[in-house]
C-alpha cells in the first residue's frame, strides 16, 4: 500500500501515519503544521504542507500522489463545529462546511486520475454525527451528513471503474478536535466540562472515549485493498444499530 493521509499532522490522521509506517508502508503525510510533519519525517514519512482551502495545495497533492504512486487515501482533515446557535458565527459555519465537506470533494477530484490508474481506495473519516443529529453541533452534523452522502453516491459511481470510496464514522476519540468540541458542548449546555463528560459517558455502553490508536486502526481496516463495507459505524455503541442499518450494507472489493 502507498498511502496518502490528509490531515496526517495531528490526531487520528497522525496515528494512521505512524501505524502504516510501522507496518512498512510508504506514507505521504499532509498537514499545515510544518513542525509536526518534520517530526513524522523522522519516522520515515514523506510530507507535504498546505492549506486545503487553496487550489495550489490540491494541485500539489495531485502531482505528488502521482509521483509516489499513491493507491490509497485517508481523508482525516476536519474542524469542530461546536457551539450554541447564538455563538456559532457565519465564519465558523463556512469553515466547517469548507473543510469537512467541500475540501473532501475537491480532494477526490484532484486525486481521481491517480486512483483510477491504480484501482485505489479513498477513505473519508466522517463521524457518528453523520448518522444522527447531535444537540449543539448543528453545523458539524450538517457537514458530516453531507460528506457521508457524497461517499455513498461516489461509491456507486466509481465502483464500476475500480475505485472504492468508503467512510468510517467514528465515535468520540481523544484528540485536540474532541477537546475543542467537548468544551464547546459543555458551555452551550451550561454545564461544567466534568458534568458534561459524565453525562456523555452515560450514553456510551463502553463508558469510555476511544484512544486515538483504536480509531486509527479501524481506519486502516477500511483502507485495506480487500472487500470492506462502504460505511463502518465505529461508535462504541453510542449510535444504536437501529439508526444506521441502511448505511452499513454493501461490500466493495
Ligand atoms: N476526535 C473525534 O472525536 C472524532 C470523532 C468522529 C470523527 N472525527 C473526524 O476525524 C477527523 C480527524 O479528526 P481529529 O479528531 O484527529 O482532529 P485533529 O486532531 O484536530 O486533526 C485535524 C487535522 O485536520 C487538518 N486540517 C484542519 N484544517 C485544515 C486546513 N484548512 N487545511 C489543511 N489541513 C487542515 C489539521 O492539520 P494541521 O493541524 O496541520 O493544521 C489536522 O491534521 C476529522 O474529520 C473529524 O471530524 C473525529
mmCIF file of C-alpha atoms and ligand atoms in Angstrom:
data_model
loop_
_atom_site.group_PDB
_atom_site.id
_atom_site.type_symbol
_atom_site.label_atom_id
_atom_site.label_comp_id
_atom_site.label_asym_id
_atom_site.label_seq_id
_atom_site.Cartn_x
_atom_site.Cartn_y
_atom_site.Cartn_z
ATOM 1 C CA UNK A 1 0.000 0.000 0.000
ATOM 2 C CA UNK A 2 1.192 3.525 -0.810
ATOM 3 C CA UNK A 3 -0.851 5.745 1.463
ATOM 4 C CA UNK A 4 -1.634 9.481 1.458
ATOM 5 C CA UNK A 5 -3.030 10.774 4.763
ATOM 6 C CA UNK A 6 -4.689 14.180 4.548
ATOM 7 C CA UNK A 7 -4.697 15.846 7.975
ATOM 8 C CA UNK A 8 -1.863 13.497 8.931
ATOM 9 C CA UNK A 9 -0.151 16.039 11.182
ATOM 10 C CA UNK A 10 -2.442 15.595 14.210
ATOM 11 C CA UNK A 11 -4.910 13.342 15.954
ATOM 12 C CA UNK A 12 -6.398 10.323 14.169
ATOM 13 C CA UNK A 13 -4.552 11.067 10.915
ATOM 14 C CA UNK A 14 -1.177 11.195 12.671
ATOM 15 C CA UNK A 15 -1.846 7.853 14.336
ATOM 16 C CA UNK A 16 -2.820 6.363 10.928
ATOM 17 C CA UNK A 17 0.524 7.614 9.554
ATOM 18 C CA UNK A 18 2.521 6.061 12.405
ATOM 19 C CA UNK A 19 0.695 2.711 12.258
ATOM 20 C CA UNK A 20 1.107 2.468 8.470
ATOM 21 C CA UNK A 21 4.833 3.312 8.720
ATOM 22 C CA UNK A 22 5.260 0.671 11.440
ATOM 23 C CA UNK A 23 3.668 -1.848 9.046
ATOM 24 C CA UNK A 24 6.314 -0.989 6.434
ATOM 25 C CA UNK A 25 4.107 1.033 4.092
ATOM 26 C CA UNK A 26 5.081 4.069 2.031
ATOM 27 C CA UNK A 27 3.275 7.066 3.556
ATOM 28 C CA UNK A 28 2.803 10.649 2.364
ATOM 29 C CA UNK A 29 1.574 12.750 5.312
ATOM 30 C CA UNK A 30 -0.203 16.061 4.676
ATOM 31 C CA UNK A 31 -0.971 18.907 7.077
ATOM 32 C CA UNK A 32 -0.341 22.589 7.720
ATOM 33 C CA UNK A 33 1.847 22.225 10.808
ATOM 34 C CA UNK A 34 5.391 22.053 9.453
ATOM 35 C CA UNK A 35 6.979 21.073 12.785
ATOM 36 C CA UNK A 36 4.550 18.170 13.233
ATOM 37 C CA UNK A 37 5.282 16.975 9.695
ATOM 38 C CA UNK A 38 9.052 17.295 10.226
ATOM 39 C CA UNK A 39 8.688 15.019 13.251
ATOM 40 C CA UNK A 40 6.789 12.455 11.127
ATOM 41 C CA UNK A 41 9.580 12.615 8.533
ATOM 42 C CA UNK A 42 11.981 11.320 11.211
ATOM 43 C CA UNK A 43 9.798 8.163 11.319
ATOM 44 C CA UNK A 44 10.156 7.759 7.527
ATOM 45 C CA UNK A 45 7.095 9.629 6.203
ATOM 46 C CA UNK A 46 7.170 11.701 3.024
ATOM 47 C CA UNK A 47 5.478 15.018 3.800
ATOM 48 C CA UNK A 48 3.558 17.778 2.061
ATOM 49 C CA UNK A 49 2.355 21.069 3.566
ATOM 50 C CA UNK A 50 -0.649 23.115 2.515
ATOM 51 C CA UNK A 51 -3.996 24.645 3.374
ATOM 52 C CA UNK A 52 -6.817 22.673 1.752
ATOM 53 C CA UNK A 53 -8.746 25.872 1.032
ATOM 54 C CA UNK A 54 -6.117 26.767 -1.580
ATOM 55 C CA UNK A 55 -6.311 25.340 -5.098
ATOM 56 C CA UNK A 56 -2.495 25.236 -5.251
ATOM 57 C CA UNK A 57 -2.487 22.730 -2.360
ATOM 58 C CA UNK A 58 -4.878 20.406 -4.173
ATOM 59 C CA UNK A 59 -2.860 20.628 -7.371
ATOM 60 C CA UNK A 60 0.394 19.901 -5.481
ATOM 61 C CA UNK A 61 -1.257 16.917 -3.749
ATOM 62 C CA UNK A 62 -2.374 15.513 -7.111
ATOM 63 C CA UNK A 63 1.133 15.833 -8.568
ATOM 64 C CA UNK A 64 2.928 14.380 -5.549
ATOM 65 C CA UNK A 65 0.470 11.472 -5.255
ATOM 66 C CA UNK A 66 1.095 10.618 -8.893
ATOM 67 C CA UNK A 67 4.900 10.787 -8.487
ATOM 68 C CA UNK A 68 4.834 8.457 -5.473
ATOM 69 C CA UNK A 69 2.274 6.056 -6.984
ATOM 70 C CA UNK A 70 -0.260 6.608 -4.193
ATOM 71 C CA UNK A 71 -3.016 3.961 -4.323
ATOM 72 C CA UNK A 72 -4.795 4.620 -1.012
ATOM 73 C CA UNK A 73 -6.019 7.855 0.570
ATOM 74 C CA UNK A 74 -7.313 8.587 4.060
ATOM 75 C CA UNK A 75 -9.041 11.989 4.323
ATOM 76 C CA UNK A 76 -8.710 12.901 8.010
ATOM 77 C CA UNK A 77 -8.959 16.690 7.789
ATOM 78 C CA UNK A 78 -11.600 18.264 9.978
ATOM 79 C CA UNK A 79 -12.614 21.107 12.238
ATOM 80 C CA UNK A 80 -15.044 21.104 15.161
ATOM 81 C CA UNK A 81 -18.303 22.963 14.735
ATOM 82 C CA UNK A 82 -19.408 23.077 18.342
ATOM 83 C CA UNK A 83 -21.373 25.942 19.712
ATOM 84 C CA UNK A 84 -24.862 27.013 20.578
ATOM 85 C CA UNK A 85 -26.932 28.750 17.897
ATOM 86 C CA UNK A 86 -26.149 32.106 19.484
ATOM 87 C CA UNK A 87 -22.364 31.656 19.409
ATOM 88 C CA UNK A 88 -21.935 29.940 16.042
ATOM 89 C CA UNK A 89 -20.550 32.624 13.717
ATOM 90 C CA UNK A 90 -21.045 32.742 9.930
ATOM 91 C CA UNK A 91 -17.253 32.405 9.547
ATOM 92 C CA UNK A 92 -17.238 29.201 11.610
ATOM 93 C CA UNK A 93 -20.157 27.734 9.657
ATOM 94 C CA UNK A 94 -18.335 28.421 6.370
ATOM 95 C CA UNK A 95 -15.071 26.923 7.697
ATOM 96 C CA UNK A 96 -16.799 23.752 8.942
ATOM 97 C CA UNK A 97 -18.543 23.179 5.611
ATOM 98 C CA UNK A 98 -15.432 24.057 3.629
ATOM 99 C CA UNK A 99 -13.027 21.706 5.440
ATOM 100 C CA UNK A 100 -15.330 18.851 6.480
ATOM 101 C CA UNK A 101 -17.280 18.621 3.209
ATOM 102 C CA UNK A 102 -16.084 20.750 0.291
ATOM 103 C CA UNK A 103 -12.360 20.018 0.724
ATOM 104 C CA UNK A 104 -13.065 16.251 0.639
ATOM 105 C CA UNK A 105 -14.910 16.548 -2.662
ATOM 106 C CA UNK A 106 -12.258 18.816 -4.184
ATOM 107 C CA UNK A 107 -9.524 16.462 -2.951
ATOM 108 C CA UNK A 108 -11.157 13.498 -4.681
ATOM 109 C CA UNK A 109 -11.291 15.421 -7.950
ATOM 110 C CA UNK A 110 -7.589 16.292 -7.600
ATOM 111 C CA UNK A 111 -6.628 12.634 -6.973
ATOM 112 C CA UNK A 112 -9.136 10.840 -9.192
ATOM 113 C CA UNK A 113 -6.785 10.177 -12.138
ATOM 114 C CA UNK A 114 -4.172 8.627 -9.822
ATOM 115 C CA UNK A 115 -6.774 6.484 -8.081
ATOM 116 C CA UNK A 116 -8.360 5.313 -11.339
ATOM 117 C CA UNK A 117 -4.976 4.278 -12.682
ATOM 118 C CA UNK A 118 -4.240 2.171 -9.584
ATOM 119 C CA UNK A 119 -7.749 0.907 -8.783
ATOM 120 C CA UNK A 120 -7.359 2.738 -5.477
ATOM 121 C CA UNK A 121 -9.184 3.194 -2.189
ATOM 122 C CA UNK A 122 -10.411 6.560 -0.844
ATOM 123 C CA UNK A 123 -11.476 6.507 2.821
ATOM 124 C CA UNK A 124 -13.192 9.524 4.373
ATOM 125 C CA UNK A 125 -13.240 9.907 8.142
ATOM 126 C CA UNK A 126 -16.823 11.044 8.574
ATOM 127 C CA UNK A 127 -18.355 10.814 12.078
ATOM 128 C CA UNK A 128 -21.113 9.363 14.195
ATOM 129 C CA UNK A 129 -22.531 12.860 13.646
ATOM 130 C CA UNK A 130 -23.087 11.717 10.028
ATOM 131 C CA UNK A 131 -25.503 9.086 11.336
ATOM 132 C CA UNK A 132 -27.580 11.008 13.833
ATOM 133 C CA UNK A 133 -28.024 14.662 14.758
ATOM 134 C CA UNK A 134 -26.373 15.976 17.930
ATOM 135 C CA UNK A 135 -27.566 18.854 20.066
ATOM 136 C CA UNK A 136 -25.244 21.923 19.998
ATOM 137 C CA UNK A 137 -23.433 20.522 16.931
ATOM 138 C CA UNK A 138 -25.631 21.652 14.049
ATOM 139 C CA UNK A 139 -23.021 22.866 11.545
ATOM 140 C CA UNK A 140 -20.710 19.896 12.169
ATOM 141 C CA UNK A 141 -23.630 17.443 11.794
ATOM 142 C CA UNK A 142 -24.656 19.110 8.534
ATOM 143 C CA UNK A 143 -21.086 18.903 7.199
ATOM 144 C CA UNK A 144 -20.647 15.261 8.203
ATOM 145 C CA UNK A 145 -24.084 14.152 6.953
ATOM 146 C CA UNK A 146 -23.302 15.786 3.616
ATOM 147 C CA UNK A 147 -19.906 14.154 3.260
ATOM 148 C CA UNK A 148 -21.311 10.712 4.100
ATOM 149 C CA UNK A 149 -23.965 11.035 1.413
ATOM 150 C CA UNK A 150 -21.278 12.178 -1.022
ATOM 151 C CA UNK A 151 -19.313 8.991 -0.171
ATOM 152 C CA UNK A 152 -22.312 6.753 -0.787
ATOM 153 C CA UNK A 153 -23.100 8.462 -4.062
ATOM 154 C CA UNK A 154 -19.465 8.226 -5.230
ATOM 155 C CA UNK A 155 -19.131 4.603 -4.086
ATOM 156 C CA UNK A 156 -21.879 3.634 -6.504
ATOM 157 C CA UNK A 157 -20.489 5.815 -9.289
ATOM 158 C CA UNK A 158 -16.815 4.802 -9.013
ATOM 159 C CA UNK A 159 -17.101 1.120 -8.149
ATOM 160 C CA UNK A 160 -17.508 0.027 -11.820
ATOM 161 C CA UNK A 161 -14.275 1.924 -12.591
ATOM 162 C CA UNK A 162 -12.354 0.013 -9.892
ATOM 163 C CA UNK A 163 -12.046 2.731 -7.211
ATOM 164 C CA UNK A 164 -13.578 2.069 -3.771
ATOM 165 C CA UNK A 165 -14.889 5.145 -1.965
ATOM 166 C CA UNK A 166 -15.609 4.390 1.683
ATOM 167 C CA UNK A 167 -16.313 6.095 5.010
ATOM 168 C CA UNK A 168 -15.684 5.368 8.648
ATOM 169 C CA UNK A 169 -17.993 7.024 11.191
ATOM 170 C CA UNK A 170 -16.042 7.073 14.463
ATOM 171 C CA UNK A 171 -17.412 7.878 17.869
ATOM 172 C CA UNK A 172 -15.725 10.254 20.285
ATOM 173 C CA UNK A 173 -11.929 9.914 20.083
ATOM 174 C CA UNK A 174 -9.434 11.713 22.327
ATOM 175 C CA UNK A 175 -7.828 14.405 20.123
ATOM 176 C CA UNK A 176 -7.489 18.207 20.027
ATOM 177 C CA UNK A 177 -10.697 18.405 17.964
ATOM 178 C CA UNK A 178 -12.519 16.318 20.596
ATOM 179 C CA UNK A 179 -11.275 18.597 23.403
ATOM 180 C CA UNK A 180 -12.448 21.705 21.498
ATOM 181 C CA UNK A 181 -15.836 20.165 20.767
ATOM 182 C CA UNK A 182 -16.472 18.914 24.320
ATOM 183 C CA UNK A 183 -15.570 22.321 25.809
ATOM 184 C CA UNK A 184 -17.998 23.979 23.368
ATOM 185 C CA UNK A 185 -20.804 21.488 24.076
ATOM 186 C CA UNK A 186 -20.419 21.912 27.846
ATOM 187 C CA UNK A 187 -20.539 25.703 27.564
ATOM 188 C CA UNK A 188 -23.600 25.535 25.296
ATOM 189 C CA UNK A 189 -25.318 23.148 27.740
ATOM 190 C CA UNK A 190 -24.408 25.477 30.638
ATOM 191 C CA UNK A 191 -22.682 22.602 32.415
ATOM 192 C CA UNK A 192 -19.126 22.174 33.707
ATOM 193 C CA UNK A 193 -16.866 20.086 31.471
ATOM 194 C CA UNK A 194 -16.802 17.385 34.171
ATOM 195 C CA UNK A 195 -20.621 17.224 34.389
ATOM 196 C CA UNK A 196 -20.996 17.194 30.620
ATOM 197 C CA UNK A 197 -18.330 14.478 30.211
ATOM 198 C CA UNK A 198 -20.046 12.281 32.816
ATOM 199 C CA UNK A 199 -23.416 12.754 31.075
ATOM 200 C CA UNK A 200 -21.955 11.732 27.682
ATOM 201 C CA UNK A 201 -20.115 8.730 29.148
ATOM 202 C CA UNK A 202 -23.510 7.570 30.396
ATOM 203 C CA UNK A 203 -24.645 7.316 26.736
ATOM 204 C CA UNK A 204 -21.726 5.095 25.705
ATOM 205 C CA UNK A 205 -22.089 1.387 26.552
ATOM 206 C CA UNK A 206 -18.286 1.034 26.729
ATOM 207 C CA UNK A 207 -18.220 4.030 29.148
ATOM 208 C CA UNK A 208 -15.006 5.385 27.659
ATOM 209 C CA UNK A 209 -13.799 7.563 24.795
ATOM 210 C CA UNK A 210 -11.715 5.915 22.088
ATOM 211 C CA UNK A 211 -7.953 6.273 22.272
ATOM 212 C CA UNK A 212 -6.626 7.680 19.012
ATOM 213 C CA UNK A 213 -4.789 4.442 18.150
ATOM 214 C CA UNK A 214 -8.060 2.473 18.180
ATOM 215 C CA UNK A 215 -9.814 4.774 15.695
ATOM 216 C CA UNK A 216 -6.676 4.833 13.537
ATOM 217 C CA UNK A 217 -6.575 1.014 13.449
ATOM 218 C CA UNK A 218 -10.239 0.886 12.393
ATOM 219 C CA UNK A 219 -9.477 3.472 9.693
ATOM 220 C CA UNK A 220 -6.621 1.328 8.363
ATOM 221 C CA UNK A 221 -9.000 -1.664 8.326
ATOM 222 C CA UNK A 222 -11.202 0.383 5.973
ATOM 223 C CA UNK A 223 -8.157 1.363 3.880
ATOM 224 C CA UNK A 224 -7.243 -2.248 3.029
ATOM 225 C CA UNK A 225 -7.316 -3.476 -0.563
ATOM 226 C CA UNK A 226 -9.849 -6.144 0.367
ATOM 227 C CA UNK A 227 -13.650 -6.304 0.493
ATOM 228 C CA UNK A 228 -14.978 -3.907 3.106
ATOM 229 C CA UNK A 229 -18.330 -2.302 3.896
ATOM 230 C CA UNK A 230 -18.872 1.056 2.222
ATOM 231 C CA UNK A 231 -19.554 2.592 5.652
ATOM 232 C CA UNK A 232 -18.294 1.454 9.051
ATOM 233 C CA UNK A 233 -20.011 2.836 12.179
ATOM 234 C CA UNK A 234 -17.344 2.560 14.908
ATOM 235 C CA UNK A 235 -19.096 4.407 17.723
ATOM 236 C CA UNK A 236 -18.599 2.323 20.862
ATOM 237 C CA UNK A 237 -22.352 1.773 20.867
ATOM 238 C CA UNK A 238 -23.339 5.443 21.276
ATOM 239 C CA UNK A 239 -25.231 5.258 17.978
ATOM 240 C CA UNK A 240 -27.626 2.283 18.144
ATOM 241 C CA UNK A 241 -27.508 -0.037 15.155
ATOM 242 C CA UNK A 242 -31.197 0.568 14.541
ATOM 243 C CA UNK A 243 -30.442 4.104 13.341
ATOM 244 C CA UNK A 244 -27.931 3.117 10.706
ATOM 245 C CA UNK A 245 -28.736 -0.261 9.127
ATOM 246 C CA UNK A 246 -29.364 1.232 5.699
ATOM 247 C CA UNK A 247 -25.891 2.712 5.753
ATOM 248 C CA UNK A 248 -23.858 -0.374 6.561
ATOM 249 C CA UNK A 249 -24.918 -2.681 3.712
ATOM 250 C CA UNK A 250 -22.920 -3.044 0.519
ATOM 251 C CA UNK A 251 -19.485 -4.588 0.327
ATOM 252 C CA UNK A 252 -16.832 -3.467 -2.120
ATOM 253 C CA UNK A 253 -13.935 -5.465 -3.425
HETATM 254 N N1 LIG B 1 -11.954 13.175 17.516
HETATM 255 C C1 LIG B 1 -13.205 12.729 17.431
HETATM 256 O O1 LIG B 1 -13.895 12.501 18.436
HETATM 257 C C2 LIG B 1 -13.790 12.455 16.065
HETATM 258 C C3 LIG B 1 -14.959 11.689 16.004
HETATM 259 C C4 LIG B 1 -15.529 11.427 14.769
HETATM 260 C C5 LIG B 1 -14.936 11.921 13.622
HETATM 261 N N2 LIG B 1 -13.815 12.678 13.703
HETATM 262 C C6 LIG B 1 -13.229 13.182 12.448
HETATM 263 O O2 LIG B 1 -11.932 12.631 12.298
HETATM 264 C C7 LIG B 1 -11.118 13.518 11.515
HETATM 265 C C8 LIG B 1 -9.821 13.794 12.278
HETATM 266 O O3 LIG B 1 -10.169 14.476 13.488
HETATM 267 P P1 LIG B 1 -9.178 14.600 14.738
HETATM 268 O O4 LIG B 1 -10.019 14.468 15.933
HETATM 269 O O5 LIG B 1 -7.990 13.739 14.546
HETATM 270 O O6 LIG B 1 -8.794 16.161 14.597
HETATM 271 P P2 LIG B 1 -7.442 16.972 14.799
HETATM 272 O O7 LIG B 1 -6.524 16.286 15.738
HETATM 273 O O8 LIG B 1 -7.861 18.374 15.107
HETATM 274 O O9 LIG B 1 -6.779 16.924 13.321
HETATM 275 C C9 LIG B 1 -7.381 17.592 12.254
HETATM 276 C C10 LIG B 1 -6.444 17.592 11.045
HETATM 277 O O10 LIG B 1 -7.062 18.387 10.008
HETATM 278 C C11 LIG B 1 -6.077 19.254 9.457
HETATM 279 N N3 LIG B 1 -6.702 20.488 8.963
HETATM 280 C C12 LIG B 1 -7.665 21.238 9.563
HETATM 281 N N4 LIG B 1 -7.930 22.330 8.819
HETATM 282 C C13 LIG B 1 -7.129 22.261 7.722
HETATM 283 C C14 LIG B 1 -6.926 23.100 6.585
HETATM 284 N N5 LIG B 1 -7.594 24.248 6.408
HETATM 285 N N6 LIG B 1 -6.019 22.714 5.658
HETATM 286 C C15 LIG B 1 -5.301 21.584 5.813
HETATM 287 N N7 LIG B 1 -5.455 20.734 6.870
HETATM 288 C C16 LIG B 1 -6.338 21.093 7.815
HETATM 289 C C17 LIG B 1 -5.138 19.565 10.612
HETATM 290 O O11 LIG B 1 -3.882 19.974 10.105
HETATM 291 P P3 LIG B 1 -2.908 20.976 10.940
HETATM 292 O O12 LIG B 1 -3.067 20.641 12.401
HETATM 293 O O13 LIG B 1 -1.548 20.669 10.424
HETATM 294 O O14 LIG B 1 -3.383 22.357 10.646
HETATM 295 C C18 LIG B 1 -5.080 18.210 11.329
HETATM 296 O O15 LIG B 1 -4.072 17.400 10.779
HETATM 297 C C19 LIG B 1 -11.977 14.772 11.279
HETATM 298 O O16 LIG B 1 -12.617 14.695 10.026
HETATM 299 C C20 LIG B 1 -13.019 14.686 12.392
HETATM 300 O O17 LIG B 1 -14.190 15.386 12.078
HETATM 301 C C21 LIG B 1 -13.220 12.943 14.902
#
